[in-house]
Amino acid sequence: MAHSGEVTKAVVPVAGLGTRFLPATKVTPKVMMPVVDKPAIQYVVEEAASAGLSDVLLITGEGQQSITDHFERAYDLEARLTARGNQKALAQVRAPSELAKVSYVRQDSPRGLGHAVLCAAEHVGDEPFAVLLGDDLIGKRDDLLARMIAARKRYGGSIVALMEVPHEQISSYGCAAFKPTDDPDIVAVTDLIEKPDASEAPSNWIVIGRYVCDPSIFAVLRETPAGRGGEIQLTDALRTLAIADRTRAGVDGGGVHGVLFRGRRYDTGNKQDFLRTTVEFACSRPDLAPEFVSWLREYLETLPQT
Ligand code: UTP
């Protein structure tokens, strides 16, 4: 079972409350906050589409209709732009609706990322699928998802993306214990430890917001009790699959492998990273960079040294 099936579907959970970004997220969903001139979620759906995942299921919460609207046609607006002959704006308005077949399912209340993924069970069925967190952006040149899909093809089971952080930061993240494989960029995950003490962390590699899950994850999630913060955690279910594979305990999920990621990742759910992402993306845009970068240099000169 573990090696069967192509990955064609992406699940993108966006139903979290976004409390770190209040009051902006009181009415506007976190993933609709613009990074330069596109909502964060559009970059994520673009990433899924360019990895060949043309079926994208958003897991949305209350008051998040703007997210699904963003990926629908906007007929009135399109008609007005056509009447004005503004082809450039028309293309910008249409682009999100042409990226992929985007549908959604509602999570009744935000009971955790694991619970959000479980809401996709019916849509996904018995196929492996990708999970992309709506507030984690991956650099355009880094083909992380394609590498993860290839790893799934080779090893079966579920695949996590691992990124190295400085040792003193490890206690803020989910950390992986692993063994090497014959591929230097892929490891066999033996355990996942949420927010370990730095002295007890088995590695400096953290789990970031891209996953390829074996459909057996759904049965495991149904049995996964609420963990940290009273929420059903995806990491806990992946841990069950990793440990079951290591100990040959009754769950047939094909184990968990990790793709080592050394590219750029932007956690736009976090204020510091959100600001950095905006500046970095603006600096790499040919239409904005010349003027913006020279302003930025001048502005930095005016700041007191800290
Ligand atoms: P986070 O914990 O980072 O996001 O969840 P949050 O809860 O929205 O933000 P804060 O911590 O309150 O500021 C990681 C991802 O999982 C989704 C979130 O939308 C985010 O993309 N999520 C989380 C759900 O879809 N449902 C949940 O019940 C929890």
Short mmCIF file of C-alpha atoms and ligand atoms in Angstrom, two decimals:
data_model
loop_
_atom_site.label_atom_id
_atom_site.label_comp_id
_atom_site.label_asym_id
_atom_site.label_seq_id
_atom_site.Cartn_x
_atom_site.Cartn_y
_atom_site.Cartn_z
CA MET A 1 0.00 0.00 0.00
CA ALA A 2 2.66 2.46 1.06
CA HIS A 3 4.17 3.02 -2.40
CA SER A 4 0.92 3.17 -4.40
CA GLY A 5 -0.70 6.25 -5.81
CA GLU A 6 0.45 9.54 -7.28
CA VAL A 7 0.26 12.70 -5.18
CA THR A 8 -2.27 14.94 -6.94
CA LYS A 9 -4.02 16.73 -4.07
CA ALA A 10 -2.91 19.52 -1.77
CA VAL A 11 -4.59 20.26 1.55
CA VAL A 12 -4.03 23.78 2.86
CA PRO A 13 -5.28 24.40 6.41
CA VAL A 14 -6.03 28.08 7.03
CA ALA A 15 -8.61 27.86 9.83
CA GLY A 16 -6.35 28.95 12.71
CA LEU A 17 -7.28 32.05 14.69
CA GLY A 18 -4.10 33.99 13.89
CA THR A 19 -3.97 35.44 17.41
CA ARG A 20 -0.36 36.59 16.95
CA PHE A 21 -1.57 39.05 14.34
CA LEU A 22 -4.49 40.66 16.10
CA PRO A 23 -6.07 43.11 15.51
CA ALA A 24 -5.29 42.68 11.78
CA THR A 25 -6.82 39.19 11.89
CA LYS A 26 -10.02 40.23 13.65
CA VAL A 27 -11.84 40.43 10.30
CA THR A 28 -9.14 39.57 7.71
CA PRO A 29 -7.86 35.99 7.74
CA LYS A 30 -4.13 35.81 8.44
CA VAL A 31 -3.32 34.23 5.07
CA MET A 32 -5.05 37.11 3.26
CA MET A 33 -2.49 39.59 4.57
CA PRO A 34 -0.53 40.82 1.55
CA VAL A 35 3.15 40.09 1.09
CA VAL A 36 3.94 43.04 -1.23
CA ASP A 37 0.83 42.83 -3.44
CA LYS A 38 -0.41 39.25 -3.16
CA PRO A 39 -2.10 37.56 -0.20
CA ALA A 40 0.22 35.00 1.42
CA ILE A 41 -2.15 32.16 0.47
CA GLN A 42 -1.74 32.90 -3.25
CA TYR A 43 2.00 32.16 -3.06
CA VAL A 44 1.14 28.82 -1.39
CA VAL A 45 -1.45 27.82 -4.00
CA GLU A 46 1.03 28.85 -6.74
CA GLU A 47 3.62 26.58 -5.13
CA ALA A 48 1.17 23.64 -5.06
CA ALA A 49 0.20 24.23 -8.70
CA SER A 50 3.81 24.42 -9.87
CA ALA A 51 4.51 21.07 -8.16
CA GLY A 52 1.71 19.61 -10.31
CA LEU A 53 -0.96 19.56 -7.58
CA SER A 54 -3.99 20.87 -9.43
CA ASP A 55 -6.55 19.87 -6.79
CA VAL A 56 -6.27 22.19 -3.78
CA LEU A 57 -8.53 21.81 -0.75
CA LEU A 58 -8.56 24.71 1.70
CA ILE A 59 -9.59 23.93 5.28
CA THR A 60 -11.29 27.15 6.28
CA GLY A 61 -12.91 28.48 9.44
CA GLU A 62 -15.63 30.92 10.34
CA GLY A 63 -15.55 34.29 8.61
CA GLN A 64 -12.99 33.24 5.99
CA GLN A 65 -15.04 33.55 2.83
CA SER A 66 -12.60 36.12 1.46
CA ILE A 67 -10.04 33.31 1.06
CA THR A 68 -12.26 31.15 -1.14
CA ASP A 69 -13.54 34.24 -3.00
CA HIS A 70 -9.95 35.08 -3.89
CA PHE A 71 -9.72 31.88 -5.94
CA GLU A 72 -13.11 32.35 -7.67
CA ARG A 73 -13.87 34.43 -10.76
CA ALA A 74 -14.92 38.03 -9.93
CA TYR A 75 -17.30 38.67 -12.83
CA ASP A 76 -18.37 42.25 -11.95
CA LEU A 77 -14.83 43.43 -11.40
CA GLU A 78 -13.63 41.66 -14.57
CA ALA A 79 -16.43 43.32 -16.59
CA ARG A 80 -15.47 46.76 -15.28
CA LEU A 81 -11.80 46.24 -16.04
CA THR A 82 -12.67 44.95 -19.53
CA ALA A 83 -14.81 48.06 -20.13
CA ARG A 84 -11.82 50.22 -19.15
CA GLY A 85 -9.51 48.20 -21.38
CA ASN A 86 -7.19 47.51 -18.42
CA GLN A 87 -5.74 44.17 -19.55
CA LYS A 88 -2.96 44.11 -16.97
CA ALA A 89 -5.37 44.45 -14.03
CA LEU A 90 -7.73 41.95 -15.64
CA ALA A 91 -4.94 39.35 -15.81
CA GLN A 92 -4.04 40.00 -12.16
CA VAL A 93 -7.66 39.51 -11.09
CA ARG A 94 -8.07 36.30 -13.09
CA ALA A 95 -4.74 34.67 -12.22
CA PRO A 96 -5.72 33.21 -8.80
CA SER A 97 -8.88 31.61 -10.26
CA GLU A 98 -6.83 29.91 -12.98
CA LEU A 99 -4.12 28.37 -10.78
CA ALA A 100 -5.82 25.15 -9.71
CA LYS A 101 -9.16 23.58 -8.92
CA VAL A 102 -9.60 25.12 -5.48
CA SER A 103 -12.34 23.85 -3.17
CA TYR A 104 -12.88 24.10 0.54
CA VAL A 105 -14.23 22.33 3.56
CA ARG A 106 -15.08 24.00 6.86
CA GLN A 107 -13.43 23.06 10.14
CA ASP A 108 -16.21 23.62 12.68
CA SER A 109 -13.82 25.07 15.25
CA PRO A 110 -10.03 25.37 15.35
CA ARG A 111 -9.23 22.16 17.22
CA GLY A 112 -5.68 21.91 15.95
CA LEU A 113 -3.73 21.29 12.76
CA GLY A 114 -4.26 17.51 13.05
CA HIS A 115 -8.01 18.04 13.28
CA ALA A 116 -7.88 20.40 10.29
CA VAL A 117 -6.11 17.73 8.21
CA LEU A 118 -8.68 15.13 9.32
CA CYS A 119 -11.39 17.38 7.82
CA ALA A 120 -9.85 16.54 4.40
CA ALA A 121 -10.37 12.76 4.76
CA GLU A 122 -13.43 12.48 2.54
CA HIS A 123 -12.01 14.69 -0.23
CA VAL A 124 -8.63 12.94 -0.23
CA GLY A 125 -9.82 9.31 -0.02
CA ASP A 126 -7.18 6.58 -0.14
CA GLU A 127 -4.38 8.53 -1.82
CA PRO A 128 -1.21 10.16 -0.57
CA PHE A 129 -1.59 13.94 -0.38
CA ALA A 130 0.44 17.05 0.33
CA VAL A 131 -0.22 19.44 3.22
CA LEU A 132 0.97 23.03 2.86
CA LEU A 133 0.57 25.41 5.78
CA GLY A 134 -0.99 28.60 4.51
CA ASP A 135 1.33 30.91 6.41
CA ASP A 136 4.64 29.23 5.57
CA LEU A 137 6.17 30.45 2.30
CA ILE A 138 8.98 28.61 0.52
CA GLY A 139 11.41 30.43 -1.77
CA LYS A 140 10.33 30.19 -5.41
CA ARG A 141 13.59 28.66 -6.57
CA ASP A 142 13.51 25.91 -3.92
CA ASP A 143 11.68 22.89 -5.35
CA LEU A 144 10.93 21.47 -1.91
CA LEU A 145 7.50 20.02 -2.68
CA ALA A 146 8.73 18.27 -5.83
CA ARG A 147 11.58 16.72 -3.81
CA MET A 148 9.11 15.55 -1.15
CA ILE A 149 6.82 13.99 -3.76
CA ALA A 150 9.84 12.20 -5.28
CA ALA A 151 10.84 10.97 -1.78
CA ARG A 152 7.33 9.59 -1.26
CA LYS A 153 7.62 7.73 -4.58
CA ARG A 154 10.89 6.19 -3.53
CA TYR A 155 10.25 5.42 0.15
CA GLY A 156 6.44 5.38 0.51
CA GLY A 157 4.89 6.39 3.83
CA SER A 158 4.82 10.03 4.90
CA ILE A 159 7.40 12.74 4.26
CA VAL A 160 8.21 15.77 6.40
CA ALA A 161 10.38 18.77 5.48
CA LEU A 162 13.23 19.40 7.92
CA MET A 163 15.18 22.62 8.31
CA GLU A 164 18.19 23.26 10.54
CA VAL A 165 17.98 26.02 13.17
CA PRO A 166 20.54 27.33 15.66
CA HIS A 167 20.68 24.98 18.66
CA GLU A 168 19.42 27.65 21.09
CA GLN A 169 16.17 28.00 19.10
CA ILE A 170 15.27 24.32 19.01
CA SER A 171 12.98 24.49 22.07
CA SER A 172 10.51 26.64 20.10
CA TYR A 173 9.87 23.99 17.44
CA GLY A 174 9.00 20.39 16.65
CA CYS A 175 12.32 18.55 16.40
CA ALA A 176 13.14 15.33 14.52
CA ALA A 177 15.33 12.39 15.51
CA PHE A 178 16.55 10.50 12.45
CA LYS A 179 18.95 8.05 10.82
CA PRO A 180 20.70 8.59 7.50
CA THR A 181 19.61 6.85 4.29
CA ASP A 182 21.83 6.26 1.26
CA ASP A 183 20.53 9.58 -0.08
CA PRO A 184 22.38 12.44 1.66
CA ASP A 185 19.32 14.72 1.49
CA ILE A 186 16.80 12.23 2.88
CA VAL A 187 16.67 10.77 6.40
CA ALA A 188 14.55 8.10 8.11
CA VAL A 189 12.65 9.81 10.93
CA THR A 190 12.66 7.75 14.15
CA ASP A 191 10.91 10.23 16.46
CA LEU A 192 9.40 13.71 16.57
CA ILE A 193 9.65 15.72 19.75
CA GLU A 194 7.61 18.87 20.23
CA LYS A 195 9.52 21.82 21.74
CA PRO A 196 12.32 19.81 23.41
CA ASP A 197 14.70 21.21 25.98
CA ALA A 198 17.85 22.22 24.08
CA SER A 199 19.87 19.79 26.22
CA GLU A 200 17.60 16.88 25.21
CA ALA A 201 17.04 17.70 21.54
CA PRO A 202 18.17 14.80 19.30
CA SER A 203 19.04 17.20 16.42
CA ASN A 204 18.83 20.83 15.33
CA TRP A 205 16.38 19.97 12.55
CA ILE A 206 12.79 21.22 12.84
CA VAL A 207 9.62 20.21 11.04
CA ILE A 208 8.37 23.02 8.76
CA GLY A 209 5.00 23.51 7.07
CA ARG A 210 5.18 21.09 4.15
CA TYR A 211 4.17 17.43 4.40
CA VAL A 212 3.31 14.53 2.14
CA CYS A 213 1.03 12.22 4.11
CA ASP A 214 0.13 8.61 3.58
CA PRO A 215 -3.68 8.24 3.79
CA SER A 216 -3.17 6.00 6.85
CA ILE A 217 -2.65 9.27 8.75
CA PHE A 218 -6.45 9.71 8.89
CA ALA A 219 -7.00 6.55 10.97
CA VAL A 220 -4.16 7.62 13.26
CA LEU A 221 -5.56 11.16 13.62
CA ARG A 222 -8.96 9.75 14.62
CA GLU A 223 -7.23 8.01 17.51
CA THR A 224 -4.91 10.90 18.41
CA PRO A 225 -5.95 12.63 21.65
CA ALA A 226 -5.69 16.39 22.06
CA GLY A 227 -2.10 17.25 22.94
CA ARG A 228 -0.30 20.55 23.48
CA GLY A 229 -2.70 23.47 23.87
CA GLY A 230 -5.69 21.10 23.94
CA GLU A 231 -5.34 20.73 20.15
CA ILE A 232 -5.06 17.62 17.98
CA GLN A 233 -1.52 17.88 16.62
CA LEU A 234 -0.43 16.62 13.19
CA THR A 235 3.06 16.07 14.62
CA ASP A 236 1.65 13.62 17.20
CA ALA A 237 0.06 11.51 14.44
CA LEU A 238 3.28 11.56 12.38
CA ARG A 239 5.18 10.55 15.49
CA THR A 240 2.87 7.54 15.87
CA LEU A 241 3.63 6.56 12.26
CA ALA A 242 7.39 7.04 12.73
CA ILE A 243 7.52 5.04 15.95
CA ALA A 244 5.18 2.30 14.66
CA ASP A 245 7.51 1.78 11.71
CA ARG A 246 10.58 1.65 13.96
CA THR A 247 9.03 -0.78 16.46
CA ARG A 248 6.95 -2.69 13.87
CA ALA A 249 3.87 -1.94 16.01
CA GLY A 250 0.51 -2.70 14.34
CA VAL A 251 0.06 0.55 12.28
CA ASP A 252 0.75 0.09 8.56
CA GLY A 253 1.64 3.63 7.58
CA GLY A 254 4.95 3.04 5.84
CA GLY A 255 7.02 5.14 8.27
CA VAL A 256 8.19 8.73 7.97
CA HIS A 257 11.11 10.16 6.00
CA GLY A 258 12.48 13.67 6.14
CA VAL A 259 13.69 15.78 3.21
CA LEU A 260 16.48 18.08 4.38
CA PHE A 261 15.71 21.61 3.25
CA ARG A 262 18.45 24.22 2.99
CA GLY A 263 16.52 26.89 1.08
CA ARG A 264 14.48 29.91 2.13
CA ARG A 265 11.42 29.57 4.33
CA TYR A 266 9.28 32.47 5.54
CA ASP A 267 6.92 32.03 8.48
CA THR A 268 4.46 34.81 7.76
CA GLY A 269 2.41 33.91 10.86
CA ASN A 270 5.14 35.49 12.96
CA LYS A 271 5.57 39.28 13.00
CA GLN A 272 9.36 39.44 12.69
CA ASP A 273 9.37 37.00 9.78
CA PHE A 274 6.41 38.71 8.15
CA LEU A 275 8.30 42.01 8.07
CA ARG A 276 11.47 40.35 6.74
CA THR A 277 9.48 38.51 4.08
CA THR A 278 7.87 41.71 2.86
CA VAL A 279 11.22 43.50 2.61
CA GLU A 280 13.00 40.53 1.00
CA PHE A 281 10.24 39.93 -1.56
CA ALA A 282 10.13 43.65 -2.42
CA CYS A 283 13.92 43.69 -2.87
CA SER A 284 13.72 40.80 -5.34
CA ARG A 285 10.98 42.34 -7.49
CA PRO A 286 12.40 43.92 -10.65
CA ASP A 287 9.49 46.38 -10.82
CA LEU A 288 9.99 47.62 -7.25
CA ALA A 289 13.58 46.90 -6.25
CA PRO A 290 15.50 49.80 -7.86
CA GLU A 291 13.51 52.49 -6.06
CA PHE A 292 12.76 50.52 -2.90
CA VAL A 293 16.32 49.32 -2.28
CA SER A 294 17.80 52.79 -2.65
CA TRP A 295 15.20 54.17 -0.22
CA LEU A 296 15.93 51.30 2.18
CA ARG A 297 19.69 52.01 2.14
CA GLU A 298 19.07 55.68 2.90
CA TYR A 299 16.57 54.84 5.59
CA LEU A 300 18.95 52.42 7.33
CA GLU A 301 21.56 55.19 7.47
CA THR A 302 19.13 57.32 9.50
CA LEU A 303 18.62 54.63 12.15
CA PRO A 304 20.62 54.81 15.36
CA GLN A 305 23.19 51.97 15.76
CA THR A 306 21.96 49.41 18.30
P1 UTP B 1 -0.69 28.11 13.83
O1 UTP B 1 -0.83 27.73 15.24
O2 UTP B 1 0.62 28.58 13.33
O3 UTP B 1 -1.70 29.23 13.38
O4 UTP B 1 -1.23 26.92 12.94
P2 UTP B 1 -2.82 30.02 14.12
O5 UTP B 1 -3.48 29.22 15.17
O6 UTP B 1 -3.68 30.55 13.03
O7 UTP B 1 -1.99 31.27 14.66
P3 UTP B 1 -1.75 31.87 16.11
O8 UTP B 1 -0.76 30.93 16.75
O9 UTP B 1 -3.09 31.92 16.81
O10 UTP B 1 -1.19 33.23 15.82
C1 UTP B 1 -0.53 26.42 11.80
C2 UTP B 1 -1.46 26.31 10.61
O11 UTP B 1 -2.53 25.43 10.87
C3 UTP B 1 -3.78 26.06 10.63
C4 UTP B 1 -3.50 27.56 10.73
O12 UTP B 1 -4.41 28.29 9.94
C5 UTP B 1 -2.07 27.65 10.21
O13 UTP B 1 -2.04 27.71 8.79
N1 UTP B 1 -4.74 25.58 11.65
C6 UTP B 1 -4.38 25.53 12.94
C7 UTP B 1 -6.00 25.17 11.24
O14 UTP B 1 -6.35 25.20 10.04
N2 UTP B 1 -6.87 24.71 12.19
C8 UTP B 1 -6.54 24.66 13.49
O15 UTP B 1 -7.39 24.22 14.30
C9 UTP B 1 -5.27 25.08 13.88
#
